[in-house]
Short mmCIF file of C-alpha atoms and ligand atoms in Angstrom, two decimals:
data_model
loop_
_atom_site.label_atom_id
_atom_site.label_comp_id
_atom_site.label_asym_id
_atom_site.label_seq_id
_atom_site.Cartn_x
_atom_site.Cartn_y
_atom_site.Cartn_z
CA MET V 30 36.76 -43.26 -34.42
CA ASP V 31 35.64 -46.91 -33.65
CA SER V 32 34.46 -47.61 -30.26
CA ALA V 33 36.51 -50.22 -28.03
CA PRO V 34 34.01 -53.35 -28.47
CA ASP V 35 34.03 -52.34 -32.61
CA TYR V 36 38.08 -52.39 -32.42
CA ALA V 37 37.84 -55.65 -30.88
CA ARG V 38 35.46 -57.03 -33.59
CA GLN V 39 37.69 -56.04 -36.25
CA LYS V 40 40.87 -57.38 -34.85
CA ALA V 41 39.63 -60.82 -34.06
CA ALA V 42 41.53 -62.37 -36.90
CA ASP V 43 44.63 -60.70 -35.41
CA PHE V 44 43.78 -61.54 -31.75
CA ILE V 45 43.73 -65.08 -32.61
CA ALA V 46 47.10 -64.87 -34.20
CA GLN V 47 48.99 -63.44 -31.29
CA LEU V 48 47.20 -66.01 -28.76
CA ASN V 49 48.80 -68.57 -31.22
CA GLU V 50 52.24 -66.74 -30.94
CA LEU V 51 52.13 -67.37 -27.19
CA LEU V 52 50.62 -70.74 -27.56
CA THR V 53 53.67 -71.86 -29.72
CA ILE V 54 55.69 -70.94 -26.75
CA PRO V 55 56.23 -74.17 -24.39
CA SER V 56 56.25 -71.80 -21.13
CA ILE V 57 55.96 -75.22 -19.04
CA SER V 58 56.76 -73.78 -15.26
CA THR V 59 56.73 -77.70 -13.67
CA LEU V 60 60.01 -78.67 -15.70
CA ALA V 61 63.19 -76.70 -14.86
CA GLU V 62 64.48 -77.17 -18.50
CA HIS V 63 61.82 -75.55 -20.07
CA ALA V 64 62.70 -72.17 -18.01
CA PRO V 65 63.89 -70.33 -20.96
CA ASP V 66 60.76 -70.63 -22.71
CA VAL V 67 58.88 -69.29 -19.75
CA GLU V 68 61.26 -66.25 -19.78
CA ARG V 69 60.60 -65.99 -23.60
CA ALA V 70 56.72 -65.70 -22.89
CA ALA V 71 57.49 -63.22 -20.06
CA ARG V 72 59.51 -61.62 -23.09
CA TRP V 73 56.14 -61.85 -25.12
CA LEU V 74 53.92 -60.46 -22.87
CA VAL V 75 55.99 -57.34 -21.75
CA ASP V 76 56.43 -56.57 -25.46
CA ASP V 77 53.42 -56.11 -25.98
CA MET V 78 52.19 -54.97 -23.46
CA ARG V 79 54.62 -51.88 -24.54
CA ARG V 80 53.47 -52.17 -27.87
CA ILE V 81 49.94 -51.32 -26.83
CA GLY V 82 50.68 -48.25 -24.60
CA LEU V 83 51.69 -50.12 -21.16
CA ARG V 84 54.48 -49.20 -18.85
CA ALA V 85 55.55 -52.70 -18.23
CA GLU V 86 58.16 -55.08 -16.45
CA ILE V 87 59.83 -58.14 -15.47
CA HIS V 88 60.25 -59.28 -12.08
CA ARG V 89 61.93 -61.61 -10.70
CA ALA V 90 64.11 -62.75 -7.39
CA ASP V 91 66.92 -65.37 -7.79
CA GLY V 92 65.97 -68.75 -9.05
CA TYR V 93 62.13 -67.95 -9.55
CA LEU V 94 59.79 -67.62 -12.49
CA PRO V 95 59.12 -64.30 -13.78
CA LEU V 96 55.72 -61.86 -13.00
CA VAL V 97 54.66 -59.74 -16.00
CA TYR V 98 53.28 -56.67 -14.80
CA GLY V 99 52.16 -53.88 -16.95
CA GLU V 100 50.08 -50.55 -15.88
CA TRP V 101 48.43 -47.78 -17.38
CA LEU V 102 47.30 -44.92 -15.01
CA GLY V 103 46.09 -42.35 -17.90
CA ALA V 104 42.58 -42.09 -16.08
CA GLY V 105 43.76 -39.85 -14.15
CA ALA V 106 43.89 -40.30 -9.99
CA ASP V 107 40.21 -39.68 -9.78
CA ALA V 108 39.22 -42.61 -11.71
CA PRO V 109 38.91 -45.79 -10.56
CA THR V 110 41.40 -48.73 -11.13
CA VAL V 111 41.25 -52.49 -12.24
CA LEU V 112 43.89 -54.76 -11.33
CA VAL V 113 44.09 -58.19 -13.58
CA TYR V 114 45.76 -60.98 -12.41
CA GLY V 115 46.16 -64.25 -15.46
CA HIS V 116 48.66 -66.45 -15.57
CA TYR V 117 50.84 -67.61 -18.94
CA ASP V 118 52.76 -70.54 -17.79
CA VAL V 119 51.41 -74.33 -18.60
CA GLN V 120 51.56 -77.76 -17.44
CA PRO V 121 53.86 -80.44 -19.30
CA ALA V 122 52.04 -81.55 -22.33
CA ASP V 123 53.64 -84.41 -24.96
CA ILE V 124 52.31 -85.75 -28.17
CA ALA V 125 52.96 -88.94 -26.90
CA ASP V 126 50.54 -88.45 -24.04
CA GLY V 127 47.58 -88.97 -26.36
CA TRP V 128 47.07 -85.27 -27.67
CA GLY V 129 45.23 -85.66 -31.84
CA THR V 130 47.94 -82.90 -32.86
CA PRO V 131 51.21 -81.32 -31.62
CA PRO V 132 50.35 -79.59 -28.09
CA PHE V 133 52.79 -76.93 -28.57
CA GLN V 134 51.56 -76.15 -32.47
CA PRO V 135 48.22 -74.76 -31.89
CA THR V 136 45.25 -76.10 -34.12
CA GLN V 137 42.07 -74.84 -35.03
CA ARG V 138 39.53 -77.37 -35.53
CA ASP V 139 36.17 -77.30 -35.18
CA GLY V 140 35.73 -73.56 -33.68
CA ARG V 141 38.43 -74.47 -31.23
CA ILE V 142 42.27 -74.01 -30.61
CA TYR V 143 43.69 -76.98 -29.46
CA ALA V 144 47.06 -76.47 -27.50
CA ARG V 145 48.55 -76.77 -24.16
CA GLY V 146 47.46 -73.45 -22.37
CA ALA V 147 45.04 -72.44 -24.89
CA LEU V 148 42.34 -72.91 -21.99
CA ASP V 149 44.45 -72.48 -18.59
CA SER V 150 45.38 -70.23 -19.00
CA LYS V 151 46.90 -68.02 -21.81
CA GLY V 152 43.30 -67.61 -23.86
CA HIS V 153 42.68 -65.70 -20.42
CA VAL V 154 45.70 -63.51 -20.52
CA ILE V 155 45.67 -62.93 -24.66
CA ALA V 156 41.41 -61.40 -23.81
CA HIS V 157 42.66 -58.96 -21.40
CA LEU V 158 45.54 -57.64 -23.03
CA LYS V 159 43.51 -57.39 -25.69
CA ALA V 160 40.28 -55.61 -24.24
CA VAL V 161 43.58 -53.49 -22.78
CA GLU V 162 44.80 -52.84 -26.31
CA SER V 163 40.79 -52.23 -27.52
CA LEU V 164 40.57 -49.47 -24.92
CA LEU V 165 43.70 -47.80 -25.65
CA ALA V 166 43.53 -47.67 -29.29
CA THR V 167 39.93 -46.33 -29.42
CA GLY V 168 40.93 -43.69 -26.41
CA ASP V 169 37.82 -45.63 -24.58
CA ALA V 170 39.48 -46.22 -21.32
CA LEU V 171 38.18 -44.54 -18.42
CA CYS V 172 39.80 -46.59 -15.75
CA ASN V 173 43.52 -46.71 -14.73
CA ILE V 174 44.64 -50.67 -15.40
CA LYS V 175 46.91 -52.74 -14.11
CA LEU V 176 48.00 -55.99 -15.39
CA LEU V 177 49.64 -58.89 -13.40
CA PHE V 178 50.93 -62.37 -15.42
CA GLU V 179 52.46 -65.20 -13.10
CA GLY V 180 54.76 -67.60 -14.91
CA GLU V 181 54.58 -69.93 -11.65
CA GLU V 182 51.10 -70.63 -11.18
CA GLU V 183 51.32 -74.54 -12.43
CA SER V 184 54.17 -75.10 -10.08
CA GLY V 185 53.13 -73.61 -6.79
CA SER V 186 53.09 -69.88 -6.66
CA ALA V 187 55.99 -70.02 -4.25
CA HIS V 188 56.75 -66.53 -5.12
CA ILE V 189 53.59 -64.37 -5.90
CA TYR V 190 52.23 -64.11 -2.54
CA GLN V 191 55.33 -62.20 -0.95
CA PHE V 192 55.54 -60.26 -4.12
CA VAL V 193 51.75 -58.80 -3.28
CA ARG V 194 52.55 -58.16 -0.08
CA ASP V 195 55.98 -56.42 -0.74
CA ASN V 196 54.53 -54.54 -3.91
CA ARG V 197 51.26 -53.45 -2.01
CA GLN V 198 50.84 -49.60 -2.48
CA ARG V 199 51.59 -50.41 -6.46
CA LEU V 200 48.98 -53.36 -6.73
CA GLN V 201 46.10 -51.26 -5.05
CA ALA V 202 43.07 -51.17 -7.28
CA ASP V 203 39.44 -50.92 -6.48
CA VAL V 204 38.60 -54.12 -7.91
CA ILE V 205 41.04 -57.33 -8.91
CA VAL V 206 39.71 -59.44 -11.46
CA VAL V 207 41.12 -62.76 -11.28
CA SER V 208 40.63 -64.41 -14.77
CA ASP V 209 41.41 -67.89 -15.09
CA GLY V 210 39.14 -71.12 -14.66
CA SER V 211 36.37 -72.61 -16.61
CA MET V 212 32.45 -72.49 -16.02
CA PRO V 213 30.31 -75.94 -17.00
CA ASP V 214 28.68 -74.92 -20.15
CA GLU V 215 29.83 -72.78 -23.49
CA LYS V 216 27.09 -70.86 -23.13
CA GLN V 217 25.61 -70.26 -19.40
CA PRO V 218 28.18 -68.59 -17.70
CA VAL V 219 28.65 -69.31 -14.49
CA LEU V 220 30.32 -66.73 -11.52
CA VAL V 221 32.01 -68.10 -8.52
CA TYR V 222 31.92 -66.06 -5.14
CA GLY V 223 33.33 -68.39 -3.30
CA LEU V 224 36.32 -71.26 -2.90
CA ARG V 225 37.33 -73.48 -0.35
CA GLY V 226 40.40 -73.36 1.25
CA ILE V 227 42.50 -76.70 2.24
CA ILE V 228 45.04 -78.26 4.37
CA GLN V 229 47.30 -81.30 4.53
CA PHE V 230 47.91 -84.20 6.70
CA GLU V 231 50.34 -87.08 6.54
CA MET V 232 49.96 -89.83 8.97
CA THR V 233 51.91 -92.96 10.20
CA VAL V 234 50.84 -95.64 12.66
CA THR V 235 53.16 -98.11 13.94
CA GLY V 236 52.88 -101.12 16.26
CA PRO V 237 55.72 -104.13 16.36
CA ALA V 238 58.68 -103.36 15.45
CA ARG V 239 59.36 -105.54 12.06
CA ASP V 240 56.48 -107.24 10.09
CA LEU V 241 55.12 -110.43 11.96
CA HIS V 242 53.86 -114.07 11.40
CA SER V 243 50.35 -113.31 11.28
CA GLY V 244 50.09 -117.36 12.84
CA HIS V 245 52.26 -116.93 15.85
CA TYR V 246 50.99 -112.78 16.29
CA GLY V 247 47.43 -112.68 15.02
CA GLY V 248 45.15 -111.94 17.97
CA ASN V 249 47.74 -110.62 20.13
CA VAL V 250 48.89 -107.82 18.46
CA HIS V 251 46.80 -104.70 17.31
CA ASN V 252 47.93 -104.30 13.81
CA PRO V 253 48.36 -100.85 12.56
CA LEU V 254 46.58 -100.91 9.05
CA GLN V 255 43.24 -102.10 11.27
CA ALA V 256 44.31 -99.19 13.53
CA LEU V 257 44.62 -97.49 10.90
CA THR V 258 41.24 -97.94 9.90
CA GLU V 259 39.49 -97.59 12.88
CA ILE V 260 41.07 -93.70 13.55
CA MET V 261 40.45 -92.93 9.97
CA ALA V 262 36.39 -94.45 10.00
CA ALA V 263 35.78 -92.56 13.44
CA LEU V 264 36.42 -89.12 11.67
CA HIS V 265 33.11 -89.46 9.92
CA ASP V 266 29.54 -90.55 11.75
CA GLU V 267 26.86 -92.58 9.83
CA ARG V 268 25.42 -88.68 8.63
CA GLY V 269 28.58 -87.71 6.66
CA ARG V 270 29.22 -84.79 9.27
CA VAL V 271 33.26 -85.15 10.58
CA THR V 272 33.35 -85.67 13.79
CA VAL V 273 36.27 -83.73 14.99
CA PRO V 274 35.38 -81.68 18.16
CA GLY V 275 35.37 -78.18 16.94
CA PHE V 276 35.29 -78.66 13.17
CA TYR V 277 32.12 -76.76 12.53
CA ASP V 278 32.46 -74.22 15.62
CA ALA V 279 33.71 -71.14 12.92
CA VAL V 280 31.71 -72.44 9.86
CA ARG V 281 29.64 -69.66 8.70
CA PRO V 282 26.48 -70.62 7.95
CA ILE V 283 24.29 -70.26 4.34
CA THR V 284 21.91 -68.05 5.04
CA ALA V 285 17.93 -68.30 3.51
CA GLN V 286 18.93 -65.82 0.90
CA GLU V 287 22.09 -67.00 -0.01
CA ARG V 288 20.72 -70.68 -0.37
CA ASP V 289 17.76 -69.07 -2.98
CA VAL V 290 20.84 -67.54 -4.64
CA LEU V 291 22.71 -70.61 -4.85
CA ASP V 292 19.72 -72.51 -5.83
CA GLY V 293 20.47 -71.34 -9.77
CA MET V 294 23.05 -74.29 -9.43
CA ARG V 295 21.30 -77.40 -8.19
CA GLU V 296 20.51 -78.94 -11.43
CA TRP V 297 23.67 -77.93 -13.26
CA SER V 298 25.57 -79.76 -10.00
CA GLU V 299 23.16 -82.54 -10.06
CA ARG V 300 23.30 -83.27 -13.61
CA GLU V 301 27.22 -83.08 -13.51
CA TRP V 302 27.36 -85.33 -10.72
CA HIS V 303 25.98 -88.29 -12.56
CA ALA V 304 27.51 -87.65 -15.59
CA VAL V 305 31.25 -87.42 -14.00
CA THR V 306 31.07 -89.25 -10.98
CA GLY V 307 30.43 -92.65 -12.23
CA ALA V 308 29.25 -93.54 -7.95
CA PRO V 309 26.25 -95.55 -7.65
CA ALA V 310 25.02 -92.80 -5.17
CA THR V 311 25.72 -89.30 -3.65
CA TRP V 312 26.27 -89.39 -0.30
CA GLY V 313 27.02 -86.41 2.06
CA GLU V 314 25.31 -84.33 4.74
CA PRO V 315 21.97 -84.34 4.09
CA ASP V 316 20.48 -81.50 4.93
CA TYR V 317 22.42 -79.70 2.09
CA ALA V 318 21.82 -80.36 -1.70
CA LEU V 319 25.05 -80.99 -3.58
CA HIS V 320 26.35 -77.86 -5.07
CA GLU V 321 25.98 -76.65 -1.18
CA ARG V 322 27.82 -79.78 0.12
CA SER V 323 30.70 -79.04 -2.09
CA GLY V 324 31.04 -74.92 -2.19
CA ALA V 325 29.82 -74.41 1.21
CA ARG V 326 30.53 -77.00 3.65
CA PRO V 327 34.17 -78.41 4.86
CA THR V 328 35.17 -81.84 4.31
CA LEU V 329 37.51 -84.15 5.31
CA GLU V 330 38.87 -87.33 2.47
CA ILE V 331 41.22 -89.44 3.16
CA ASN V 332 43.29 -89.38 -0.38
CA GLY V 333 45.40 -92.97 0.10
CA MET V 334 46.33 -95.24 2.82
CA ALA V 335 49.00 -97.51 2.29
CA GLY V 336 50.74 -100.31 4.01
CA GLY V 337 51.64 -104.27 4.43
CA PHE V 338 51.56 -106.53 1.67
CA PHE V 339 50.45 -105.77 -1.69
CA GLU V 340 52.06 -107.67 -4.28
CA LYS V 341 51.23 -110.49 -6.56
CA GLY V 342 50.13 -113.69 -4.22
CA PHE V 343 49.83 -113.93 -0.57
CA LYS V 344 52.20 -112.95 2.67
CA THR V 345 50.10 -113.13 5.47
CA VAL V 346 51.53 -110.81 7.85
CA ILE V 347 50.94 -108.28 10.48
CA PRO V 348 52.73 -105.27 9.06
CA HIS V 349 54.94 -103.18 11.25
CA LYS V 350 53.38 -99.21 9.96
CA ALA V 351 50.81 -98.29 7.97
CA TRP V 352 50.20 -94.91 6.38
CA ALA V 353 47.74 -92.41 5.61
CA LYS V 354 47.69 -88.94 3.74
CA PHE V 355 44.90 -86.80 3.89
CA SER V 356 42.97 -83.58 3.82
CA CYS V 357 40.65 -81.08 4.57
CA ARG V 358 38.57 -78.86 2.60
CA LEU V 359 37.69 -75.13 4.16
CA VAL V 360 35.39 -72.75 4.25
CA PRO V 361 35.05 -68.98 6.08
CA ASP V 362 35.59 -68.92 8.52
CA GLN V 363 37.54 -72.04 9.70
CA GLN V 364 41.24 -71.41 10.45
CA PRO V 365 44.09 -73.73 9.01
CA ALA V 366 46.06 -73.66 12.22
CA THR V 367 42.98 -74.18 14.51
CA ILE V 368 41.68 -76.83 12.43
CA ALA V 369 44.80 -78.63 11.99
CA GLY V 370 45.05 -78.34 15.87
CA GLN V 371 41.92 -79.73 16.58
CA VAL V 372 41.75 -82.71 14.17
CA ILE V 373 45.73 -83.85 15.39
CA ASP V 374 44.61 -83.60 18.75
CA TYR V 375 41.17 -85.65 17.81
CA ILE V 376 43.68 -88.25 16.05
CA HIS V 377 46.02 -88.67 19.54
CA ALA V 378 42.99 -88.85 21.56
CA LEU V 379 41.20 -91.82 19.47
CA THR V 380 44.44 -93.67 19.29
CA PRO V 381 45.05 -96.62 21.22
CA PRO V 382 47.46 -97.51 23.77
CA THR V 383 48.64 -100.36 21.14
CA VAL V 384 49.78 -98.55 18.67
CA ARG V 385 51.72 -94.98 18.06
CA VAL V 386 50.46 -92.37 15.61
CA GLU V 387 52.24 -89.63 14.49
CA VAL V 388 50.07 -86.89 12.60
CA THR V 389 51.49 -83.82 10.82
CA SER V 390 50.14 -81.33 8.69
CA ASP V 391 51.33 -78.36 6.45
CA TRP V 392 49.39 -75.64 8.08
CA ARG V 393 51.70 -72.78 7.49
CA ASP V 394 51.30 -72.82 3.72
CA ALA V 395 47.33 -73.57 4.00
CA ALA V 396 44.90 -71.77 2.39
CA PRO V 397 41.80 -70.23 4.21
CA GLY V 398 38.36 -70.40 2.11
CA VAL V 399 37.07 -67.40 1.00
CA VAL V 400 33.70 -65.80 0.15
CA LEU V 401 33.17 -62.77 -1.96
CA ASP V 402 30.53 -60.37 -1.62
CA TYR V 403 28.16 -61.39 -4.36
CA GLU V 404 26.31 -57.99 -3.35
CA SER V 405 29.25 -55.62 -3.70
CA PRO V 406 28.97 -53.56 -6.83
CA SER V 407 31.75 -55.25 -7.79
CA MET V 408 30.49 -58.15 -8.18
CA GLN V 409 27.43 -56.57 -9.97
CA ALA V 410 29.49 -54.76 -12.37
CA CYS V 411 30.66 -58.23 -13.23
CA ILE V 412 27.45 -59.72 -13.33
CA ARG V 413 26.74 -56.73 -16.22
CA ALA V 414 29.43 -57.19 -18.11
CA TYR V 415 28.39 -60.99 -18.76
CA GLU V 416 24.98 -60.29 -19.57
CA GLN V 417 26.76 -57.94 -22.26
CA GLY V 418 29.36 -60.53 -23.15
CA TRP V 419 27.40 -63.62 -23.35
CA GLY V 420 24.08 -62.21 -23.73
CA VAL V 421 22.76 -64.79 -21.33
CA ARG V 422 22.54 -63.53 -16.88
CA PRO V 423 25.58 -65.89 -15.04
CA ILE V 424 24.69 -67.88 -12.68
CA LEU V 425 25.89 -67.25 -9.08
CA THR V 426 28.06 -70.15 -6.92
CA ARG V 427 30.53 -71.39 -4.62
CA GLU V 428 33.12 -73.64 -5.35
CA GLY V 429 34.33 -76.50 -3.83
CA GLY V 430 38.48 -76.21 -5.21
CA SER V 431 40.91 -74.16 -3.93
CA VAL V 432 42.56 -70.79 -5.35
CA PRO V 433 45.05 -69.37 -3.13
CA VAL V 434 45.76 -66.40 -4.43
CA VAL V 435 42.13 -65.27 -4.59
CA ALA V 436 42.69 -65.63 -0.69
CA VAL V 437 46.10 -63.41 -0.82
CA PHE V 438 44.47 -60.60 -2.43
CA ALA V 439 41.52 -60.43 -0.25
CA GLU V 440 43.68 -60.44 2.64
CA VAL V 441 46.68 -57.79 1.43
CA LEU V 442 44.73 -55.38 -1.10
CA ASP V 443 41.62 -53.33 -0.31
CA GLY V 444 39.79 -53.41 -3.53
CA ASP V 445 36.96 -56.37 -4.26
CA VAL V 446 38.11 -59.28 -6.08
CA VAL V 447 35.67 -60.74 -8.38
CA LEU V 448 36.26 -63.90 -10.65
CA MET V 449 36.28 -63.86 -14.02
CA PRO V 450 36.24 -67.48 -16.22
CA PHE V 451 35.96 -67.38 -19.93
CA GLY V 452 37.13 -70.96 -20.84
CA TYR V 453 34.48 -74.54 -20.89
CA LYS V 454 35.36 -76.67 -18.12
CA GLY V 455 35.39 -79.94 -21.00
CA GLY V 456 38.26 -78.32 -22.55
CA GLY V 457 40.51 -80.36 -21.21
CA ALA V 458 42.83 -77.92 -18.61
CA HIS V 459 46.10 -79.77 -17.61
CA SER V 460 44.80 -82.93 -19.51
CA THR V 461 45.20 -84.12 -23.58
CA ASN V 462 44.06 -81.75 -26.17
CA GLU V 463 43.14 -78.93 -24.28
CA TYR V 464 41.22 -76.14 -26.46
CA ILE V 465 39.32 -73.02 -26.46
CA VAL V 466 36.57 -72.23 -27.83
CA ILE V 467 36.99 -69.26 -29.95
CA GLU V 468 34.09 -67.90 -29.68
CA MET V 469 34.02 -68.22 -25.60
CA PHE V 470 37.68 -66.27 -26.51
CA HIS V 471 35.98 -63.35 -28.20
CA LYS V 472 33.67 -62.93 -25.84
CA GLY V 473 35.74 -63.06 -23.55
CA ILE V 474 36.96 -59.73 -24.70
CA GLN V 475 33.41 -58.18 -24.95
CA THR V 476 33.05 -59.38 -21.19
CA ALA V 477 35.97 -57.37 -20.05
CA LEU V 478 35.48 -54.71 -22.08
CA ALA V 479 31.56 -54.18 -20.45
CA PHE V 480 33.27 -54.33 -17.18
CA TYR V 481 35.69 -51.71 -17.55
CA ASP V 482 32.75 -49.51 -18.90
CA GLN V 483 30.44 -50.76 -16.19
CA PHE V 484 32.95 -50.23 -13.37
CA ALA V 485 33.73 -47.10 -14.52
CA ALA V 486 30.36 -45.74 -14.47
CA LEU V 487 29.69 -46.88 -10.92
CA HIS V 488 32.03 -44.96 -9.69
CA SER V 489 31.45 -41.86 -11.83
CA GLY V 490 27.90 -42.37 -10.43
CA ALA V 491 29.21 -42.61 -6.99
CA ASP V 492 30.68 -39.29 -6.99
ZN1 ZN Z 761 46.07 -75.31 -14.14
#
């Protein structure tokens, strides 16, 4: 009988055809009228899971989009268990947005498949599903397998957190593989072991009861827009550090050893910075390299400010109100509730008696930052799996963005969490002409297979 990797190679064309089938379903979770399509995609996945030998069900509570869960526990109680998370819902897409071909008619050209969701994240879902098919069809499965595919990741993941808490026992696993996302190069895999959290703030500054004539009152009323910018400007010092008292107290420092590990990203991130930002010069804490600033340091960013007159022409007023939205990216071990309190207190302390300030935060829903142990046996198994699947040792990094579900898995479930992206960052996720590189899809399947292998070996070695 064939080995699982051989089976996957022989079935390559079938696997692509199945990916295309799923890609034709417009499972857009952010638009209510597509709820039946999300349902249809969930059905497709459950049917395929059952066909390849998993016990599978759709989970939904009233008014929410389905979660698909499948398991195969045939390796026995003593064997390790792998839980894989992915999502099969997608962002909206319309050919009028500038797509070269219809976004829900997968089109193959230049070694790529163009379709909404190809990269984010149906390519990941199918790669894992087909890896499992290869294992079960060849009798090669040495791990118990649990697959959890979400249908509302793109619309805010409102229910998966509760689902994970409510199904702690059922989802129990020795490792949780979160497979979504992308790498900055097709040939060089990058493994993310840290993600920043996020907390958001809204603020209004009011002064006079209504807009005032700037000639009559200019010079004796504190302009709310000016007061807002004065407060905002006081939130950083000239070295780019956040001035909020206590803001850095809980920040876990980067050790010398971790700096070495992260150094593999230096060139990549510098090159990317210059290619992507278009800004005239870098900015930020001078004691940290660019990839450290965005991966391992917390920030405070003004996301928007508004107020006053901004139409054509001029209106010489002192506006009565000004607004700002800002957010912080958090790193371990900063707690969203603590940071919210510190930021709000400091803004009140900065507020002069000449204006009134209201500032609120979403700290109850905010996500904390996470760092996964890059020395854990699970992560090492993942590194070896990429070496086999890609033929290159992956670079380890911490990323600036936030994937809240990772924090929930890490908090609620006992197993290690590892991130396993198969996509290319330039593949247009959320944008027009999204694509998956076909070779990366197949390498993804081989990497997943190698991971099961490595993970099983780890456990048989430990017994
Ligand atoms: Zn997405």
